[in-house]
Amino acid sequence: MAEVGIDGMEIRTGKLQLDLAETFAPAQGDDPEKYTKGLGLFTSSFPDVYEDIVTMAANASRRLLDRKDISLEDIGRIDVATESAFDKSKPVSTYVAGCLEQVFEGDLHHANKGERKFACVAGTQALDDAYNWIRAGRNRGRKALVIATDTALYARDDAGEATQGAGAVAMVVDENPDLVTFSDQQGFGSADETDFLKPNQQFPSVDGKRSMQVYLARMREAMEDFERNGGDTHPDNFALIPFHTPFPGMVRRAAALGFRHCIRGNEVEEEVAEEIGRQPRQEEFDSHEAYLDAQKEYTETLTETDQYTDWYKQTIEPTLAISRYVGNWYTGSVHIARAAGMQEALDEGRDLTGKQLLIGSYGSGAQAEIHAETIQSGWEDEISQLNIDEQMEQRRDISFAEYERIHDAHNHDENREMDPLTTPDNEFVFDGWGRMGERK
Ligand code: CAA
């Protein structure tokens, strides 16, 4: 059976940019370093008034199909993962298909279309679905188009406002892929949680601090499940470890927890033990609280060791290079982390062919998934064709007053001003309901 995985990807950012240190922090009366150092974010992407989850998804997909010379006939399935859906009946993929049919020959009537929802982990779940569909032989030689698209906006003055973002990632899943293959090894950590909810409302209700604890708890469970499934999480096994990145500060915590977990019982723990002592063990403490305190202290010291800092610099830091400048993209976030890591590796001349990635996906509500991927020989060609750096450069910087206007427009405010701040350039635009995805 042929290997299955991601054959190619394209990334589309919203066309506006909010500078967190220069524009947002002063308006909030905050120290800019809370954003740049604390959260690890510099700018965030916003959609102009004519952009939304459909246009960003369709524009990313169009470039991907063009570049890979894929015809509509070649696609047997389109799945969109999003937590910003606006229709409770038909999936966003039908809108995207409608857009693609405007610019490519033929149609997508034969393609199965769906929408995946489980907060930010849905993008990875949609990839899993595509993988299973192909492995089951139900694809009849055709490819799956998987899109993760979101406008990650919070209510004004919500603590989450600092972590907003908007963009889409389109991926083609196929046999003998150019970019990465998926392995059968997966691990899950899943529980019914209520830290982040959007029940019939535009902006989420979030208990931010608790959401961070839930992220870490589910990620640890997923790692344990991955190991039970035969996965070896030794930190040296992986060239890059892209995590879901709501903001880089969250990944800093996930990485420390992951490293502490993954060195248990191996030679790295022995090396670290010479410097700072071995990990605390549950049975040595009278109470669970005392054990947790000891673990916290150990983890803080661990992150100062050479073993940790070298590993972090090589496998984690490169994955944050895009997210620092675009913010949270919910379903797309872990996929831009994968792309960023590979892009940085390409710039540094690292040879990744045959190397492993460990992907740490997460969605509130809550579920984490860990899976391994193997990088394929076509990765350099694929990654070198991404134009996300160019798109980020071209974003229009917005003032705080413009930010407020754009935020209202995306809140579907009745009195919103719909004047755009940028000019469409041969792309799909939102031009009013019933005229979705027209081209301008
Ligand atoms: N200089 C340097 N650092 C500073 C600083 C300064 N002047 N002021 C504050 N900081 C640091 C803080 O110490 C903190 O860092 P540590 O966590 O490492 O201690 C960091 O900046 C943030 O400061 P606060 O904790 O005070 O920030 P906050 O309370 O305003 O909000 C947040 C932080 C809770 C994450 C908020 O942004 C939020 O609610 N975000 C949305 C929810 C979210 O992203 N959760 C993540 C897990 S859930 C998930 O991943 C799913 C998803 O996509 C939403």
Short mmCIF file of C-alpha atoms and ligand atoms in Angstrom, two decimals:
data_model
loop_
_atom_site.label_atom_id
_atom_site.label_comp_id
_atom_site.label_asym_id
_atom_site.label_seq_id
_atom_site.Cartn_x
_atom_site.Cartn_y
_atom_site.Cartn_z
CA MET A 1 0.00 0.00 0.00
CA ALA A 2 1.33 3.40 -0.98
CA GLU A 3 2.25 5.89 1.72
CA VAL A 4 -0.30 8.67 2.26
CA GLY A 5 0.20 12.22 3.48
CA ILE A 6 0.35 15.90 2.55
CA ASP A 7 1.37 16.45 -1.06
CA GLY A 8 1.36 20.24 -0.96
CA MET A 9 0.07 23.22 0.99
CA GLU A 10 -0.67 26.91 0.62
CA ILE A 11 -1.20 29.55 3.27
CA ARG A 12 -3.36 32.67 2.98
CA THR A 13 -3.21 35.40 5.60
CA GLY A 14 -5.74 38.18 6.19
CA LYS A 15 -4.51 41.34 4.44
CA LEU A 16 -4.43 43.66 7.45
CA GLN A 17 -1.90 43.75 10.26
CA LEU A 18 -2.25 45.05 13.81
CA ASP A 19 1.02 45.87 15.54
CA LEU A 20 0.63 44.67 19.11
CA ALA A 21 3.53 46.60 20.64
CA GLU A 22 3.14 49.88 18.74
CA THR A 23 -0.65 50.09 18.33
CA PHE A 24 -2.54 47.66 20.57
CA ALA A 25 -0.53 47.86 23.82
CA PRO A 26 -0.65 51.70 24.11
CA ALA A 27 -4.42 51.70 23.43
CA GLN A 28 -4.89 49.10 26.18
CA GLY A 29 -2.52 50.92 28.54
CA ASP A 30 -0.25 47.85 28.64
CA ASP A 31 3.50 47.40 28.59
CA PRO A 32 4.36 46.25 25.00
CA GLU A 33 6.62 43.54 26.44
CA LYS A 34 3.57 41.75 27.83
CA TYR A 35 2.85 40.93 24.17
CA THR A 36 6.32 40.59 22.68
CA LYS A 37 8.02 38.82 25.61
CA GLY A 38 5.13 37.38 27.63
CA LEU A 39 2.87 36.05 24.87
CA GLY A 40 5.61 36.01 22.19
CA LEU A 41 3.50 37.90 19.62
CA PHE A 42 4.47 40.96 17.57
CA THR A 43 1.69 41.47 15.03
CA SER A 44 -1.61 39.79 14.18
CA SER A 45 -3.40 39.27 10.87
CA PHE A 46 -6.91 40.58 10.25
CA PRO A 47 -9.20 40.11 7.28
CA ASP A 48 -10.25 43.23 5.38
CA VAL A 49 -14.02 43.71 5.10
CA TYR A 50 -14.17 41.70 1.85
CA GLU A 51 -12.26 38.74 3.31
CA ASP A 52 -13.71 35.93 5.38
CA ILE A 53 -13.20 32.21 6.03
CA VAL A 54 -14.53 31.33 2.56
CA THR A 55 -12.47 33.82 0.55
CA MET A 56 -9.24 33.01 2.44
CA ALA A 57 -9.89 29.26 2.00
CA ALA A 58 -10.76 29.63 -1.69
CA ASN A 59 -7.79 31.89 -2.43
CA ALA A 60 -5.36 29.46 -0.74
CA SER A 61 -6.93 26.48 -2.56
CA ARG A 62 -6.87 28.20 -5.92
CA ARG A 63 -3.14 28.87 -5.65
CA LEU A 64 -2.53 25.29 -4.51
CA LEU A 65 -4.47 23.73 -7.40
CA ASP A 66 -2.81 26.07 -9.90
CA ARG A 67 0.67 25.41 -8.60
CA LYS A 68 0.28 21.62 -8.38
CA ASP A 69 -1.63 21.48 -11.68
CA ILE A 70 -4.55 19.68 -10.04
CA SER A 71 -7.86 19.67 -11.91
CA LEU A 72 -11.25 19.63 -10.21
CA GLU A 73 -11.74 16.11 -11.57
CA ASP A 74 -8.71 14.94 -9.52
CA ILE A 75 -10.38 15.94 -6.23
CA GLY A 76 -12.71 13.38 -4.61
CA ARG A 77 -13.29 15.09 -1.33
CA ILE A 78 -13.22 18.60 0.22
CA ASP A 79 -13.24 19.04 3.97
CA VAL A 80 -13.15 22.38 5.71
CA ALA A 81 -12.17 22.59 9.36
CA THR A 82 -13.31 25.77 11.07
CA GLU A 83 -14.67 27.13 14.31
CA SER A 84 -15.90 30.29 12.54
CA ALA A 85 -18.65 28.67 10.44
CA PHE A 86 -21.65 30.89 9.65
CA ASP A 87 -24.07 28.25 8.39
CA LYS A 88 -25.56 25.53 10.58
CA SER A 89 -26.73 23.52 7.60
CA LYS A 90 -24.43 23.47 4.63
CA PRO A 91 -20.69 23.15 5.08
CA VAL A 92 -18.22 25.90 4.24
CA SER A 93 -16.67 23.49 1.70
CA THR A 94 -19.72 23.96 -0.57
CA TYR A 95 -19.00 27.71 -0.73
CA VAL A 96 -15.33 27.01 -1.41
CA ALA A 97 -16.22 24.53 -4.16
CA GLY A 98 -18.51 27.17 -5.71
CA CYS A 99 -15.59 29.59 -5.83
CA LEU A 100 -13.20 27.06 -7.37
CA GLU A 101 -15.75 26.16 -10.05
CA GLN A 102 -15.66 29.83 -11.17
CA VAL A 103 -11.99 29.67 -12.11
CA PHE A 104 -11.19 26.06 -13.02
CA GLU A 105 -12.62 23.96 -15.82
CA GLY A 106 -15.23 21.38 -14.89
CA ASP A 107 -17.04 21.07 -11.59
CA LEU A 108 -16.90 19.43 -8.18
CA HIS A 109 -20.31 17.74 -8.27
CA HIS A 110 -18.62 14.35 -7.80
CA ALA A 111 -16.68 15.42 -4.69
CA ASN A 112 -17.85 14.56 -1.17
CA LYS A 113 -17.94 17.76 0.92
CA GLY A 114 -17.92 18.15 4.64
CA GLU A 115 -17.12 20.36 7.58
CA ARG A 116 -15.15 19.29 10.65
CA LYS A 117 -15.68 20.87 14.05
CA PHE A 118 -13.67 20.31 17.18
CA ALA A 119 -12.18 23.73 17.87
CA CYS A 120 -8.55 24.01 16.69
CA VAL A 121 -7.87 20.26 16.45
CA ALA A 122 -10.43 19.94 13.62
CA GLY A 123 -7.79 20.73 10.95
CA THR A 124 -5.76 17.69 11.98
CA GLN A 125 -8.93 15.58 12.30
CA ALA A 126 -9.83 16.49 8.70
CA LEU A 127 -6.35 15.34 7.60
CA ASP A 128 -6.93 12.09 9.51
CA ASP A 129 -10.27 11.62 7.72
CA ALA A 130 -8.62 12.15 4.33
CA TYR A 131 -5.83 9.72 5.23
CA ASN A 132 -8.35 7.05 6.32
CA TRP A 133 -10.45 7.57 3.17
CA ILE A 134 -7.42 7.02 0.94
CA ARG A 135 -6.04 4.11 2.99
CA ALA A 136 -9.45 2.44 2.85
CA GLY A 137 -9.25 2.59 -0.95
CA ARG A 138 -12.45 4.59 -1.29
CA ASN A 139 -10.74 7.47 -3.10
CA ARG A 140 -10.68 5.82 -6.56
CA GLY A 141 -7.28 7.35 -7.26
CA ARG A 142 -8.41 10.85 -6.33
CA LYS A 143 -7.02 13.38 -3.86
CA ALA A 144 -8.55 15.11 -0.84
CA LEU A 145 -8.52 18.88 -0.43
CA VAL A 146 -8.37 19.73 3.29
CA ILE A 147 -8.70 23.35 4.41
CA ALA A 148 -8.30 24.87 7.86
CA THR A 149 -9.75 28.40 7.90
CA ASP A 150 -10.67 30.76 10.74
CA THR A 151 -11.10 34.32 11.83
CA ALA A 152 -9.98 33.99 15.44
CA LEU A 153 -11.55 37.08 16.98
CA TYR A 154 -12.46 37.76 20.62
CA ALA A 155 -14.83 40.32 22.14
CA ARG A 156 -13.21 43.69 22.76
CA ASP A 157 -11.42 43.90 26.11
CA ASP A 158 -11.46 40.10 26.49
CA ALA A 159 -7.97 38.91 27.53
CA GLY A 160 -7.91 36.79 24.35
CA GLU A 161 -8.02 39.95 22.19
CA ALA A 162 -4.22 40.04 22.20
CA THR A 163 -4.01 36.62 20.54
CA GLN A 164 -6.36 37.20 17.56
CA GLY A 165 -5.57 36.31 13.95
CA ALA A 166 -7.08 35.21 10.65
CA GLY A 167 -5.99 32.96 7.82
CA ALA A 168 -6.42 29.72 5.94
CA VAL A 169 -4.22 26.72 5.19
CA ALA A 170 -5.13 24.53 2.19
CA MET A 171 -3.56 21.07 1.93
CA VAL A 172 -3.81 18.28 -0.62
CA VAL A 173 -3.69 14.75 0.81
CA ASP A 174 -2.63 12.06 -1.64
CA GLU A 175 -0.72 8.83 -2.16
CA ASN A 176 3.09 9.14 -2.53
CA PRO A 177 3.04 12.76 -1.33
CA ASP A 178 5.81 15.33 -1.87
CA LEU A 179 5.79 16.88 1.62
CA VAL A 180 5.14 14.43 4.49
CA THR A 181 3.65 10.97 5.05
CA PHE A 182 1.50 10.14 8.08
CA SER A 183 2.20 7.14 10.28
CA ASP A 184 -0.46 4.95 11.90
CA GLN A 185 0.84 5.97 15.31
CA GLN A 186 -1.42 8.44 17.07
CA GLY A 187 -2.21 9.36 20.63
CA PHE A 188 -5.28 11.14 22.01
CA GLY A 189 -6.15 12.99 25.21
CA SER A 190 -9.81 13.99 25.30
CA ALA A 191 -12.26 15.19 27.97
CA ASP A 192 -15.51 17.17 28.18
CA GLU A 193 -14.30 20.67 29.14
CA THR A 194 -15.99 24.10 29.19
CA ASP A 195 -13.02 26.49 29.24
CA PHE A 196 -13.63 27.85 25.70
CA LEU A 197 -17.12 27.91 24.17
CA LYS A 198 -18.98 29.55 21.26
CA PRO A 199 -22.59 28.41 21.74
CA ASN A 200 -24.53 30.33 19.09
CA GLN A 201 -22.39 33.43 19.54
CA GLN A 202 -19.88 35.26 17.39
CA PHE A 203 -17.09 35.60 19.95
CA PRO A 204 -15.95 32.89 22.36
CA SER A 205 -16.52 32.80 26.13
CA VAL A 206 -13.10 31.90 27.46
CA ASP A 207 -11.54 31.14 30.80
CA GLY A 208 -8.06 31.88 29.45
CA LYS A 209 -5.96 30.65 32.37
CA ARG A 210 -7.95 27.45 32.71
CA SER A 211 -7.75 26.86 28.96
CA MET A 212 -3.97 26.79 29.28
CA GLN A 213 -4.14 24.14 32.02
CA VAL A 214 -6.55 22.05 29.96
CA TYR A 215 -4.24 22.31 26.90
CA LEU A 216 -1.32 20.95 28.93
CA ALA A 217 -3.34 18.20 30.63
CA ARG A 218 -4.77 16.86 27.36
CA MET A 219 -1.39 17.13 25.60
CA ARG A 220 0.25 15.04 28.33
CA GLU A 221 -2.49 12.40 28.00
CA ALA A 222 -2.04 12.35 24.23
CA MET A 223 1.70 11.76 24.64
CA GLU A 224 1.03 8.88 27.03
CA ASP A 225 -1.50 7.40 24.60
CA PHE A 226 0.97 7.78 21.72
CA GLU A 227 3.53 5.83 23.75
CA ARG A 228 0.99 3.11 24.59
CA ASN A 229 0.47 2.82 20.84
CA GLY A 230 4.19 2.06 20.33
CA GLY A 231 5.28 5.67 19.64
CA ASP A 232 8.78 6.50 20.88
CA THR A 233 8.87 10.11 22.07
CA HIS A 234 12.63 10.33 22.70
CA PRO A 235 13.38 14.05 22.07
CA ASP A 236 16.17 13.23 19.59
CA ASN A 237 13.73 11.36 17.29
CA PHE A 238 12.17 14.48 15.87
CA ALA A 239 13.64 17.18 13.62
CA LEU A 240 10.79 19.55 14.51
CA ILE A 241 7.86 19.46 16.92
CA PRO A 242 5.08 21.78 15.72
CA PHE A 243 2.47 22.35 18.42
CA HIS A 244 -0.90 24.07 18.18
CA THR A 245 0.12 27.72 18.75
CA PRO A 246 -2.59 30.00 20.18
CA PHE A 247 0.42 32.20 21.05
CA PRO A 248 4.11 31.24 21.32
CA GLY A 249 4.12 31.54 25.15
CA MET A 250 1.71 28.59 25.26
CA VAL A 251 4.10 26.48 23.21
CA ARG A 252 6.93 27.42 25.57
CA ARG A 253 4.93 25.69 28.31
CA ALA A 254 3.90 22.72 26.15
CA ALA A 255 7.51 22.18 25.09
CA ALA A 256 8.79 22.18 28.69
CA LEU A 257 6.10 19.68 29.70
CA GLY A 258 6.83 17.55 26.62
CA PHE A 259 10.58 17.50 27.22
CA ARG A 260 10.14 16.60 30.89
CA HIS A 261 7.86 13.75 29.86
CA CYS A 262 9.96 12.51 26.95
CA ILE A 263 13.31 12.24 28.77
CA ARG A 264 11.94 9.96 31.52
CA GLY A 265 14.16 6.93 31.95
CA ASN A 266 16.54 7.68 29.08
CA GLU A 267 20.13 8.97 28.87
CA VAL A 268 19.03 12.62 28.54
CA GLU A 269 17.43 12.38 31.99
CA GLU A 270 20.67 10.94 33.32
CA GLU A 271 22.68 13.83 31.84
CA VAL A 272 20.23 16.37 33.24
CA ALA A 273 20.27 14.60 36.61
CA GLU A 274 23.98 15.29 36.93
CA GLU A 275 23.20 18.99 36.64
CA ILE A 276 19.87 19.46 38.43
CA GLY A 277 18.82 16.12 39.90
CA ARG A 278 16.32 13.60 38.57
CA GLN A 279 12.60 14.12 38.10
CA PRO A 280 10.34 14.01 41.15
CA ARG A 281 8.29 10.79 41.42
CA GLN A 282 4.69 10.78 42.65
CA GLU A 283 5.32 8.08 45.31
CA GLU A 284 7.88 10.27 47.07
CA PHE A 285 5.31 12.90 48.07
CA ASP A 286 2.61 12.90 50.75
CA SER A 287 0.13 14.82 48.62
CA HIS A 288 -0.56 15.35 44.94
CA GLU A 289 -0.17 19.13 45.46
CA ALA A 290 3.34 18.68 46.87
CA TYR A 291 4.22 16.48 43.87
CA LEU A 292 2.86 19.11 41.44
CA ASP A 293 4.89 21.86 43.14
CA ALA A 294 8.04 19.74 42.90
CA GLN A 295 7.34 19.03 39.22
CA LYS A 296 6.86 22.74 38.52
CA GLU A 297 10.15 23.58 40.20
CA TYR A 298 11.94 20.79 38.35
CA THR A 299 10.49 21.92 34.98
CA GLU A 300 11.60 25.52 35.56
CA THR A 301 15.15 24.39 36.30
CA LEU A 302 15.07 21.95 33.39
CA THR A 303 14.41 24.73 30.89
CA GLU A 304 17.69 26.36 31.91
CA THR A 305 19.85 23.32 31.08
CA ASP A 306 21.97 23.13 27.91
CA GLN A 307 20.16 19.93 26.90
CA TYR A 308 16.81 21.72 26.93
CA THR A 309 17.91 25.01 25.35
CA ASP A 310 19.70 23.24 22.45
CA TRP A 311 16.69 21.00 21.82
CA TYR A 312 14.26 23.95 22.04
CA LYS A 313 16.33 26.05 19.62
CA GLN A 314 16.44 23.23 17.06
CA THR A 315 12.97 21.64 17.26
CA ILE A 316 10.55 24.22 18.71
CA GLU A 317 11.75 27.79 18.07
CA PRO A 318 11.65 27.51 14.22
CA THR A 319 7.98 26.43 14.34
CA LEU A 320 6.99 29.78 15.89
CA ALA A 321 8.45 32.00 13.16
CA ILE A 322 5.15 32.67 11.35
CA SER A 323 2.78 32.59 14.29
CA ARG A 324 4.67 35.41 16.08
CA TYR A 325 3.54 37.68 13.22
CA VAL A 326 0.04 36.39 12.43
CA GLY A 327 -1.47 35.39 15.81
CA ASN A 328 -3.83 32.49 16.38
CA TRP A 329 -5.50 30.91 13.33
CA TYR A 330 -7.31 28.25 15.38
CA THR A 331 -7.63 25.24 13.01
CA GLY A 332 -4.73 26.39 10.82
CA SER A 333 -2.38 27.16 13.67
CA VAL A 334 -0.55 23.82 14.00
CA HIS A 335 -0.25 23.65 10.20
CA ILE A 336 1.45 27.04 9.97
CA ALA A 337 3.75 25.82 12.76
CA ARG A 338 4.73 22.83 10.57
CA ALA A 339 5.29 25.13 7.56
CA ALA A 340 7.27 27.67 9.61
CA GLY A 341 9.57 24.99 11.01
CA MET A 342 10.28 23.56 7.56
CA GLN A 343 10.75 27.03 6.06
CA GLU A 344 13.29 27.95 8.74
CA ALA A 345 15.08 24.61 8.22
CA LEU A 346 15.26 25.30 4.48
CA ASP A 347 16.74 28.76 5.11
CA GLU A 348 19.36 27.22 7.41
CA GLY A 349 20.25 24.50 4.88
CA ARG A 350 19.13 21.62 7.15
CA ASP A 351 18.41 18.39 5.28
CA LEU A 352 15.08 17.10 6.54
CA THR A 353 14.44 14.28 4.05
CA GLY A 354 13.51 11.09 5.91
CA LYS A 355 13.39 12.90 9.26
CA GLN A 356 10.42 12.75 11.61
CA LEU A 357 8.01 15.44 12.78
CA LEU A 358 5.97 15.06 15.94
CA ILE A 359 2.76 17.05 15.54
CA GLY A 360 0.98 18.23 18.72
CA SER A 361 -2.54 19.36 17.77
CA TYR A 362 -5.06 20.70 20.25
CA GLY A 363 -8.66 21.90 20.33
CA SER A 364 -10.52 23.42 23.26
CA GLY A 365 -13.45 21.52 24.64
CA ALA A 366 -11.03 19.57 24.67
CA GLN A 367 -8.84 17.18 22.70
CA ALA A 368 -5.15 16.83 21.95
CA GLU A 369 -3.72 14.58 19.26
CA ILE A 370 -0.09 13.57 18.84
CA HIS A 371 1.04 11.94 15.62
CA ALA A 372 4.29 11.37 13.74
CA GLU A 373 5.04 12.30 10.13
CA THR A 374 8.00 11.51 7.87
CA ILE A 375 9.39 14.27 5.66
CA GLN A 376 9.55 13.38 1.95
CA SER A 377 12.19 14.21 -0.65
CA GLY A 378 9.99 16.84 -2.37
CA TRP A 379 9.80 18.98 0.79
CA GLU A 380 12.34 21.60 -0.33
CA ASP A 381 10.51 22.30 -3.60
CA GLU A 382 7.18 22.47 -1.84
CA ILE A 383 8.28 24.73 1.00
CA SER A 384 10.31 27.05 -1.24
CA GLN A 385 7.12 27.86 -3.17
CA LEU A 386 5.20 29.17 -0.16
CA ASN A 387 4.71 32.94 -0.43
CA ILE A 388 3.60 33.60 3.15
CA ASP A 389 6.59 35.88 3.90
CA GLU A 390 5.69 38.04 0.91
CA GLN A 391 2.02 38.14 1.96
CA MET A 392 3.01 39.17 5.50
CA GLU A 393 5.23 41.95 4.10
CA GLN A 394 2.37 43.26 1.98
CA ARG A 395 -0.20 43.47 4.78
CA ARG A 396 -1.54 46.95 5.48
CA ASP A 397 -0.73 48.23 8.95
CA ILE A 398 -3.89 49.48 10.70
CA SER A 399 -4.40 52.16 13.33
CA PHE A 400 -6.37 51.39 16.49
CA ALA A 401 -9.44 53.25 15.13
CA GLU A 402 -9.26 51.18 11.92
CA TYR A 403 -8.90 48.02 14.00
CA GLU A 404 -12.10 48.87 15.90
CA ARG A 405 -13.98 49.45 12.64
CA ILE A 406 -12.76 46.19 11.11
CA HIS A 407 -13.55 44.27 14.30
CA ASP A 408 -17.13 45.63 14.18
CA ALA A 409 -17.44 44.70 10.51
CA HIS A 410 -16.52 41.10 11.29
CA ASN A 411 -18.96 41.10 14.19
CA HIS A 412 -21.70 41.55 11.57
CA ASP A 413 -22.66 44.80 13.31
CA GLU A 414 -25.83 46.20 11.63
CA ASN A 415 -24.31 49.67 11.30
CA ARG A 416 -20.90 48.53 10.20
CA GLU A 417 -18.94 50.52 7.66
CA MET A 418 -17.97 48.24 4.82
CA ASP A 419 -15.31 50.47 3.19
CA PRO A 420 -12.26 48.31 2.52
CA LEU A 421 -8.75 49.39 3.51
CA THR A 422 -7.04 47.50 0.68
CA THR A 423 -7.83 46.78 -2.97
CA PRO A 424 -8.67 43.24 -4.13
CA ASP A 425 -6.21 41.85 -6.65
CA ASN A 426 -7.75 39.14 -8.86
CA GLU A 427 -9.00 37.20 -5.86
CA PHE A 428 -12.22 35.87 -4.36
CA VAL A 429 -13.99 38.50 -2.26
CA PHE A 430 -17.02 38.52 0.01
CA ASP A 431 -19.44 40.84 -1.73
CA GLY A 432 -22.61 40.34 0.29
CA TRP A 433 -24.74 37.28 1.07
CA GLY A 434 -25.90 35.43 -1.98
CA ARG A 435 -22.87 36.66 -3.90
CA MET A 436 -20.24 34.76 -1.93
CA GLY A 437 -16.79 34.47 -3.35
CA GLU A 438 -17.11 36.76 -6.36
CA ARG A 439 -13.86 37.53 -8.05
CA LYS A 440 -12.46 41.08 -8.14
N1 CAA B 1 6.89 42.07 30.37
C1 CAA B 1 7.12 40.78 30.10
N2 CAA B 1 6.18 39.81 30.31
C2 CAA B 1 4.98 40.18 30.77
C3 CAA B 1 4.67 41.53 31.08
C4 CAA B 1 5.69 42.50 30.87
N3 CAA B 1 5.49 43.79 31.11
N4 CAA B 1 3.40 41.57 31.53
C5 CAA B 1 2.91 40.30 31.52
N5 CAA B 1 3.87 39.46 31.05
C6 CAA B 1 3.77 38.02 30.83
C7 CAA B 1 3.07 37.27 31.96
O1 CAA B 1 3.97 36.96 33.01
C8 CAA B 1 2.56 36.05 31.22
O2 CAA B 1 3.64 35.15 30.98
P1 CAA B 1 3.70 33.72 31.72
O3 CAA B 1 2.40 33.05 31.39
O4 CAA B 1 4.88 33.06 31.13
O5 CAA B 1 3.81 34.04 33.18
C9 CAA B 1 2.20 36.60 29.84
O6 CAA B 1 2.92 37.83 29.71
C10 CAA B 1 0.73 36.92 29.65
O7 CAA B 1 0.34 37.79 30.70
P2 CAA B 1 -1.00 37.53 31.49
O8 CAA B 1 -1.08 36.09 31.92
O9 CAA B 1 -1.16 38.58 32.53
O10 CAA B 1 -2.04 37.79 30.30
P3 CAA B 1 -3.60 37.83 30.33
O11 CAA B 1 -4.13 37.35 31.63
O12 CAA B 1 -4.02 39.17 29.88
O13 CAA B 1 -4.01 36.79 29.18
C11 CAA B 1 -4.27 34.65 28.18
C12 CAA B 1 -3.28 35.68 28.75
C13 CAA B 1 -5.06 34.04 29.33
C14 CAA B 1 -3.52 33.58 27.44
C15 CAA B 1 -5.24 35.40 27.19
O14 CAA B 1 -4.53 35.92 26.12
C16 CAA B 1 -6.36 34.52 26.67
O15 CAA B 1 -7.39 34.34 27.31
N6 CAA B 1 -6.18 33.98 25.42
C17 CAA B 1 -7.22 33.18 24.76
C18 CAA B 1 -7.24 31.76 25.26
C19 CAA B 1 -6.02 30.99 24.82
O16 CAA B 1 -5.35 31.32 23.85
N7 CAA B 1 -5.74 29.89 25.52
C20 CAA B 1 -4.65 29.02 25.17
C21 CAA B 1 -4.97 27.57 25.48
S1 CAA B 1 -6.50 27.09 24.71
C22 CAA B 1 -6.09 26.85 23.05
O17 CAA B 1 -4.96 26.73 22.72
C23 CAA B 1 -7.18 26.83 22.04
C24 CAA B 1 -7.19 28.12 21.32
O18 CAA B 1 -6.58 28.25 20.27
C25 CAA B 1 -7.95 29.22 21.88
#
